[in-house]
């Protein structure tokens, strides 16, 4: 079992920055892969950035490449998402997710890869 607790959301103006944190606990193998997802009202949940410990690769949605950075501090068991140059379109509830390694992946940003989810933290970007 894995528990995930997000923090760091808030309201900022366009062009601003926020850093989201996700503290993880529980089985290390079960959270080998981790990621950030977001869901805006009336839209499907989408992958923002993911990190796979085997082989240690990161993946980003095209809409956030160059602006967001995902990182993992294993000592602190904390996943981060540094968000810079925020846009109103980034407004959403952001969720941290984790899951065990799989034998194959069709989409490394798919929510279906992950089975543990946090409660979410709201990010609001005003123009």
PDB file of N, CA and C in Angstrom, residues 30-104:
ATOM      1  N   UNK A  30       6.115  -0.632  -4.895  1.00  0.00           N
ATOM      2  CA  UNK A  30       4.785  -0.233  -5.373  1.00  0.00           C
ATOM      3  C   UNK A  30       4.751   1.198  -5.874  1.00  0.00           C
ATOM      4  N   UNK A  31       5.742   2.000  -5.535  1.00  0.00           N
ATOM      5  CA  UNK A  31       5.804   3.393  -5.999  1.00  0.00           C
ATOM      6  C   UNK A  31       7.060   3.638  -6.835  1.00  0.00           C
ATOM      7  N   UNK A  32       7.478   2.616  -7.558  1.00  0.00           N
ATOM      8  CA  UNK A  32       8.662   2.749  -8.397  1.00  0.00           C
ATOM      9  C   UNK A  32       8.467   3.794  -9.489  1.00  0.00           C
ATOM     10  N   UNK A  33       7.276   3.904  -9.983  1.00  0.00           N
ATOM     11  CA  UNK A  33       6.945   4.930 -10.978  1.00  0.00           C
ATOM     12  C   UNK A  33       6.055   5.966 -10.325  1.00  0.00           C
ATOM     13  N   UNK A  34       6.311   7.226 -10.629  1.00  0.00           N
ATOM     14  CA  UNK A  34       5.499   8.290 -10.044  1.00  0.00           C
ATOM     15  C   UNK A  34       5.231   9.367 -11.080  1.00  0.00           C
ATOM     16  N   UNK A  35       4.200  10.153 -10.828  1.00  0.00           N
ATOM     17  CA  UNK A  35       3.888  11.183 -11.800  1.00  0.00           C
ATOM     18  C   UNK A  35       2.919  12.212 -11.277  1.00  0.00           C
ATOM     19  N   UNK A  36       2.780  13.248 -12.058  1.00  0.00           N
ATOM     20  CA  UNK A  36       1.828  14.312 -11.801  1.00  0.00           C
ATOM     21  C   UNK A  36       0.789  14.337 -12.921  1.00  0.00           C
ATOM     22  N   UNK A  37      -0.446  14.482 -12.509  1.00  0.00           N
ATOM     23  CA  UNK A  37      -1.555  14.549 -13.441  1.00  0.00           C
ATOM     24  C   UNK A  37      -2.414  15.740 -13.065  1.00  0.00           C
ATOM     25  N   UNK A  38      -3.235  16.190 -13.991  1.00  0.00           N
ATOM     26  CA  UNK A  38      -4.119  17.303 -13.683  1.00  0.00           C
ATOM     27  C   UNK A  38      -5.477  17.095 -14.336  1.00  0.00           C
ATOM     28  N   UNK A  39      -6.456  17.713 -13.732  1.00  0.00           N
ATOM     29  CA  UNK A  39      -7.807  17.617 -14.268  1.00  0.00           C
ATOM     30  C   UNK A  39      -8.515  18.941 -14.061  1.00  0.00           C
ATOM     31  N   UNK A  40      -8.915  19.541 -15.163  1.00  0.00           N
ATOM     32  CA  UNK A  40      -9.679  20.779 -15.123  1.00  0.00           C
ATOM     33  C   UNK A  40     -11.164  20.442 -15.188  1.00  0.00           C
ATOM     34  N   UNK A  41     -12.027  21.324 -14.722  1.00  0.00           N
ATOM     35  CA  UNK A  41     -13.466  21.054 -14.750  1.00  0.00           C
ATOM     36  C   UNK A  41     -13.945  20.728 -16.159  1.00  0.00           C
ATOM     37  N   UNK A  42     -14.678  19.630 -16.279  1.00  0.00           N
ATOM     38  CA  UNK A  42     -15.230  19.227 -17.560  1.00  0.00           C
ATOM     39  C   UNK A  42     -14.259  18.558 -18.492  1.00  0.00           C
ATOM     40  N   UNK A  43     -13.032  18.328 -18.034  1.00  0.00           N
ATOM     41  CA  UNK A  43     -12.022  17.689 -18.876  1.00  0.00           C
ATOM     42  C   UNK A  43     -11.543  16.397 -18.241  1.00  0.00           C
ATOM     43  N   UNK A  44     -10.943  15.550 -19.073  1.00  0.00           N
ATOM     44  CA  UNK A  44     -10.391  14.300 -18.576  1.00  0.00           C
ATOM     45  C   UNK A  44      -9.064  14.549 -17.855  1.00  0.00           C
ATOM     46  N   UNK A  45      -8.739  13.632 -16.972  1.00  0.00           N
ATOM     47  CA  UNK A  45      -7.455  13.717 -16.295  1.00  0.00           C
ATOM     48  C   UNK A  45      -6.346  13.461 -17.314  1.00  0.00           C
ATOM     49  N   UNK A  46      -5.318  14.288 -17.279  1.00  0.00           N
ATOM     50  CA  UNK A  46      -4.223  14.149 -18.242  1.00  0.00           C
ATOM     51  C   UNK A  46      -2.873  14.090 -17.535  1.00  0.00           C
ATOM     52  N   UNK A  47      -1.960  13.390 -18.166  1.00  0.00           N
ATOM     53  CA  UNK A  47      -0.614  13.290 -17.632  1.00  0.00           C
ATOM     54  C   UNK A  47       0.161  14.573 -17.866  1.00  0.00           C
ATOM     55  N   UNK A  48       0.820  15.062 -16.852  1.00  0.00           N
ATOM     56  CA  UNK A  48       1.633  16.269 -16.946  1.00  0.00           C
ATOM     57  C   UNK A  48       3.107  15.892 -17.047  1.00  0.00           C
ATOM     58  N   UNK A  49       3.568  15.090 -16.100  1.00  0.00           N
ATOM     59  CA  UNK A  49       4.968  14.664 -16.081  1.00  0.00           C
ATOM     60  C   UNK A  49       5.072  13.390 -15.272  1.00  0.00           C
ATOM     61  N   UNK A  50       5.893  12.486 -15.731  1.00  0.00           N
ATOM     62  CA  UNK A  50       6.084  11.228 -15.027  1.00  0.00           C
ATOM     63  C   UNK A  50       7.563  10.895 -14.934  1.00  0.00           C
ATOM     64  N   UNK A  51       7.888  10.098 -13.935  1.00  0.00           N
ATOM     65  CA  UNK A  51       9.267   9.683 -13.736  1.00  0.00           C
ATOM     66  C   UNK A  51       9.280   8.201 -13.445  1.00  0.00           C
ATOM     67  N   UNK A  52      10.094   7.479 -14.202  1.00  0.00           N
ATOM     68  CA  UNK A  52      10.190   6.043 -14.068  1.00  0.00           C
ATOM     69  C   UNK A  52      11.576   5.702 -13.541  1.00  0.00           C
ATOM     70  N   UNK A  53      11.637   5.064 -12.372  1.00  0.00           N
ATOM     71  CA  UNK A  53      12.932   4.809 -11.757  1.00  0.00           C
ATOM     72  C   UNK A  53      13.741   3.776 -12.525  1.00  0.00           C
ATOM     73  N   UNK A  54      13.085   2.925 -13.270  1.00  0.00           N
ATOM     74  CA  UNK A  54      13.770   1.964 -14.124  1.00  0.00           C
ATOM     75  C   UNK A  54      13.379   2.257 -15.562  1.00  0.00           C
ATOM     76  N   UNK A  55      14.233   2.929 -16.358  1.00  0.00           N
ATOM     77  CA  UNK A  55      15.648   3.199 -16.081  1.00  0.00           C
ATOM     78  C   UNK A  55      15.957   4.623 -15.649  1.00  0.00           C
ATOM     79  N   UNK A  56      15.030   5.294 -14.997  1.00  0.00           N
ATOM     80  CA  UNK A  56      15.325   6.643 -14.536  1.00  0.00           C
ATOM     81  C   UNK A  56      15.053   7.688 -15.587  1.00  0.00           C
ATOM     82  N   UNK A  57      13.923   7.576 -16.228  1.00  0.00           N
ATOM     83  CA  UNK A  57      13.555   8.492 -17.306  1.00  0.00           C
ATOM     84  C   UNK A  57      12.373   9.355 -16.899  1.00  0.00           C
ATOM     85  N   UNK A  58      12.315  10.538 -17.509  1.00  0.00           N
ATOM     86  CA  UNK A  58      11.193  11.449 -17.273  1.00  0.00           C
ATOM     87  C   UNK A  58      10.456  11.714 -18.576  1.00  0.00           C
ATOM     88  N   UNK A  59       9.182  12.015 -18.447  1.00  0.00           N
ATOM     89  CA  UNK A  59       8.332  12.267 -19.607  1.00  0.00           C
ATOM     90  C   UNK A  59       7.442  13.465 -19.293  1.00  0.00           C
ATOM     91  N   UNK A  60       7.216  14.281 -20.323  1.00  0.00           N
ATOM     92  CA  UNK A  60       6.423  15.492 -20.144  1.00  0.00           C
ATOM     93  C   UNK A  60       5.372  15.607 -21.237  1.00  0.00           C
ATOM     94  N   UNK A  61       4.235  16.159 -20.860  1.00  0.00           N
ATOM     95  CA  UNK A  61       3.245  16.527 -21.866  1.00  0.00           C
ATOM     96  C   UNK A  61       3.805  17.669 -22.703  1.00  0.00           C
ATOM     97  N   UNK A  62       3.470  17.688 -23.974  1.00  0.00           N
ATOM     98  CA  UNK A  62       3.979  18.734 -24.859  1.00  0.00           C
ATOM     99  C   UNK A  62       3.631  20.122 -24.338  1.00  0.00           C
ATOM    100  N   UNK A  63       2.494  20.251 -23.704  1.00  0.00           N
ATOM    101  CA  UNK A  63       2.027  21.561 -23.255  1.00  0.00           C
ATOM    102  C   UNK A  63       2.852  22.137 -22.112  1.00  0.00           C
ATOM    103  N   UNK A  64       3.660  21.306 -21.449  1.00  0.00           N
ATOM    104  CA  UNK A  64       4.435  21.806 -20.305  1.00  0.00           C
ATOM    105  C   UNK A  64       5.936  21.692 -20.504  1.00  0.00           C
ATOM    106  N   UNK A  65       6.358  21.110 -21.605  1.00  0.00           N
ATOM    107  CA  UNK A  65       7.799  20.958 -21.860  1.00  0.00           C
ATOM    108  C   UNK A  65       8.490  22.312 -21.859  1.00  0.00           C
ATOM    109  N   UNK A  66       9.622  22.366 -21.165  1.00  0.00           N
ATOM    110  CA  UNK A  66      10.369  23.607 -21.071  1.00  0.00           C
ATOM    111  C   UNK A  66       9.904  24.521 -19.959  1.00  0.00           C
ATOM    112  N   UNK A  67       8.747  24.219 -19.361  1.00  0.00           N
ATOM    113  CA  UNK A  67       8.231  25.069 -18.280  1.00  0.00           C
ATOM    114  C   UNK A  67       8.157  24.312 -16.950  1.00  0.00           C
ATOM    115  N   UNK A  68       7.859  23.025 -17.000  1.00  0.00           N
ATOM    116  CA  UNK A  68       7.714  22.212 -15.793  1.00  0.00           C
ATOM    117  C   UNK A  68       8.876  21.242 -15.676  1.00  0.00           C
ATOM    118  N   UNK A  69       9.255  20.940 -14.433  1.00  0.00           N
ATOM    119  CA  UNK A  69      10.302  19.970 -14.180  1.00  0.00           C
ATOM    120  C   UNK A  69       9.873  19.036 -13.052  1.00  0.00           C
ATOM    121  N   UNK A  70       9.921  17.751 -13.319  1.00  0.00           N
ATOM    122  CA  UNK A  70       9.601  16.754 -12.306  1.00  0.00           C
ATOM    123  C   UNK A  70      10.898  16.225 -11.715  1.00  0.00           C
ATOM    124  N   UNK A  71      10.891  16.001 -10.405  1.00  0.00           N
ATOM    125  CA  UNK A  71      12.079  15.454  -9.755  1.00  0.00           C
ATOM    126  C   UNK A  71      11.650  14.628  -8.552  1.00  0.00           C
ATOM    127  N   UNK A  72      12.555  13.742  -8.161  1.00  0.00           N
ATOM    128  CA  UNK A  72      12.267  12.830  -7.048  1.00  0.00           C
ATOM    129  C   UNK A  72      13.432  12.825  -6.079  1.00  0.00           C
ATOM    130  N   UNK A  73      13.154  13.114  -4.838  1.00  0.00           N
ATOM    131  CA  UNK A  73      14.148  13.047  -3.774  1.00  0.00           C
ATOM    132  C   UNK A  73      13.885  11.760  -3.009  1.00  0.00           C
ATOM    133  N   UNK A  74      14.672  10.735  -3.301  1.00  0.00           N
ATOM    134  CA  UNK A  74      14.427   9.432  -2.677  1.00  0.00           C
ATOM    135  C   UNK A  74      14.651   9.460  -1.170  1.00  0.00           C
ATOM    136  N   UNK A  75      15.625  10.233  -0.726  1.00  0.00           N
ATOM    137  CA  UNK A  75      15.911  10.309   0.710  1.00  0.00           C
ATOM    138  C   UNK A  75      14.713  10.873   1.475  1.00  0.00           C
ATOM    139  N   UNK A  76      14.045  11.854   0.870  1.00  0.00           N
ATOM    140  CA  UNK A  76      12.883  12.473   1.498  1.00  0.00           C
ATOM    141  C   UNK A  76      11.579  11.805   1.087  1.00  0.00           C
ATOM    142  N   UNK A  77      11.684  10.847   0.160  1.00  0.00           N
ATOM    143  CA  UNK A  77      10.499  10.173  -0.377  1.00  0.00           C
ATOM    144  C   UNK A  77       9.482  11.182  -0.874  1.00  0.00           C
ATOM    145  N   UNK A  78       9.983  12.191  -1.560  1.00  0.00           N
ATOM    146  CA  UNK A  78       9.119  13.276  -2.005  1.00  0.00           C
ATOM    147  C   UNK A  78       9.297  13.525  -3.496  1.00  0.00           C
ATOM    148  N   UNK A  79       8.167  13.638  -4.167  1.00  0.00           N
ATOM    149  CA  UNK A  79       8.131  13.967  -5.585  1.00  0.00           C
ATOM    150  C   UNK A  79       7.804  15.445  -5.722  1.00  0.00           C
ATOM    151  N   UNK A  80       8.478  16.107  -6.648  1.00  0.00           N
ATOM    152  CA  UNK A  80       8.256  17.536  -6.850  1.00  0.00           C
ATOM    153  C   UNK A  80       7.828  17.818  -8.297  1.00  0.00           C
ATOM    154  N   UNK A  81       7.129  18.928  -8.445  1.00  0.00           N
ATOM    155  CA  UNK A  81       6.848  19.456  -9.769  1.00  0.00           C
ATOM    156  C   UNK A  81       7.078  20.960  -9.711  1.00  0.00           C
ATOM    157  N   UNK A  82       8.172  21.394 -10.313  1.00  0.00           N
ATOM    158  CA  UNK A  82       8.468  22.811 -10.408  1.00  0.00           C
ATOM    159  C   UNK A  82       7.762  23.349 -11.648  1.00  0.00           C
ATOM    160  N   UNK A  83       6.909  24.324 -11.438  1.00  0.00           N
ATOM    161  CA  UNK A  83       6.125  24.878 -12.542  1.00  0.00           C
ATOM    162  C   UNK A  83       6.479  26.349 -12.720  1.00  0.00           C
ATOM    163  N   UNK A  84       7.042  26.664 -13.866  1.00  0.00           N
ATOM    164  CA  UNK A  84       7.431  28.034 -14.192  1.00  0.00           C
ATOM    165  C   UNK A  84       6.611  28.534 -15.382  1.00  0.00           C
ATOM    166  N   UNK A  85       6.619  29.836 -15.565  1.00  0.00           N
ATOM    167  CA  UNK A  85       5.908  30.469 -16.688  1.00  0.00           C
ATOM    168  C   UNK A  85       4.476  29.940 -16.782  1.00  0.00           C
ATOM    169  N   UNK A  86       3.803  29.949 -15.678  1.00  0.00           N
ATOM    170  CA  UNK A  86       2.451  29.391 -15.630  1.00  0.00           C
ATOM    171  C   UNK A  86       1.480  30.185 -16.489  1.00  0.00           C
ATOM    172  N   UNK A  87       0.540  29.457 -17.066  1.00  0.00           N
ATOM    173  CA  UNK A  87      -0.471  30.039 -17.941  1.00  0.00           C
ATOM    174  C   UNK A  87      -1.863  29.748 -17.371  1.00  0.00           C
ATOM    175  N   UNK A  88      -2.848  30.547 -17.742  1.00  0.00           N
ATOM    176  CA  UNK A  88      -4.216  30.252 -17.281  1.00  0.00           C
ATOM    177  C   UNK A  88      -4.666  28.834 -17.641  1.00  0.00           C
ATOM    178  N   UNK A  89      -4.191  28.304 -18.775  1.00  0.00           N
ATOM    179  CA  UNK A  89      -4.555  26.940 -19.176  1.00  0.00           C
ATOM    180  C   UNK A  89      -3.997  25.876 -18.239  1.00  0.00           C
ATOM    181  N   UNK A  90      -3.077  26.254 -17.367  1.00  0.00           N
ATOM    182  CA  UNK A  90      -2.533  25.296 -16.396  1.00  0.00           C
ATOM    183  C   UNK A  90      -3.440  25.151 -15.179  1.00  0.00           C
ATOM    184  N   UNK A  91      -4.478  25.960 -15.099  1.00  0.00           N
ATOM    185  CA  UNK A  91      -5.403  25.879 -13.982  1.00  0.00           C
ATOM    186  C   UNK A  91      -6.086  24.522 -13.946  1.00  0.00           C
ATOM    187  N   UNK A  92      -5.967  23.843 -12.812  1.00  0.00           N
ATOM    188  CA  UNK A  92      -6.542  22.506 -12.665  1.00  0.00           C
ATOM    189  C   UNK A  92      -6.274  21.995 -11.258  1.00  0.00           C
ATOM    190  N   UNK A  93      -6.899  20.864 -10.950  1.00  0.00           N
ATOM    191  CA  UNK A  93      -6.517  20.118  -9.758  1.00  0.00           C
ATOM    192  C   UNK A  93      -5.369  19.211 -10.166  1.00  0.00           C
ATOM    193  N   UNK A  94      -4.306  19.261  -9.409  1.00  0.00           N
ATOM    194  CA  UNK A  94      -3.117  18.465  -9.707  1.00  0.00           C
ATOM    195  C   UNK A  94      -3.032  17.289  -8.728  1.00  0.00           C
ATOM    196  N   UNK A  95      -2.791  16.130  -9.300  1.00  0.00           N
ATOM    197  CA  UNK A  95      -2.731  14.904  -8.521  1.00  0.00           C
ATOM    198  C   UNK A  95      -1.369  14.237  -8.653  1.00  0.00           C
ATOM    199  N   UNK A  96      -0.899  13.705  -7.558  1.00  0.00           N
ATOM    200  CA  UNK A  96       0.290  12.876  -7.536  1.00  0.00           C
ATOM    201  C   UNK A  96      -0.154  11.418  -7.642  1.00  0.00           C
ATOM    202  N   UNK A  97       0.616  10.615  -8.362  1.00  0.00           N
ATOM    203  CA  UNK A  97       0.257   9.218  -8.535  1.00  0.00           C
ATOM    204  C   UNK A  97       1.504   8.347  -8.464  1.00  0.00           C
ATOM    205  N   UNK A  98       1.295   7.089  -8.126  1.00  0.00           N
ATOM    206  CA  UNK A  98       2.407   6.146  -8.030  1.00  0.00           C
ATOM    207  C   UNK A  98       1.945   4.767  -8.461  1.00  0.00           C
ATOM    208  N   UNK A  99       2.918   3.954  -8.878  1.00  0.00           N
ATOM    209  CA  UNK A  99       2.584   2.602  -9.276  1.00  0.00           C
ATOM    210  C   UNK A  99       3.816   1.736  -9.388  1.00  0.00           C
ATOM    211  N   UNK A 100       3.670   0.427  -9.395  1.00  0.00           N
ATOM    212  CA  UNK A 100       4.790  -0.489  -9.519  1.00  0.00           C
ATOM    213  C   UNK A 100       5.262  -0.576 -10.968  1.00  0.00           C
ATOM    214  N   UNK A 101       6.421  -1.133 -11.185  1.00  0.00           N
ATOM    215  CA  UNK A 101       6.902  -1.294 -12.563  1.00  0.00           C
ATOM    216  C   UNK A 101       6.004  -2.252 -13.342  1.00  0.00           C
ATOM    217  N   UNK A 102       5.884  -2.000 -14.624  1.00  0.00           N
ATOM    218  CA  UNK A 102       5.137  -2.875 -15.510  1.00  0.00           C
ATOM    219  C   UNK A 102       6.096  -3.480 -16.524  1.00  0.00           C
ATOM    220  N   UNK A 103       5.676  -4.533 -17.182  1.00  0.00           N
ATOM    221  CA  UNK A 103       6.540  -5.182 -18.175  1.00  0.00           C
ATOM    222  C   UNK A 103       6.583  -4.417 -19.486  1.00  0.00           C
ATOM    223  N   UNK A 104       5.547  -3.638 -19.758  1.00  0.00           N
ATOM    224  CA  UNK A 104       5.528  -2.837 -20.974  1.00  0.00           C
ATOM    225  C   UNK A 104       4.638  -1.626 -20.763  1.00  0.00           C
TER     226      UNK A 104
END
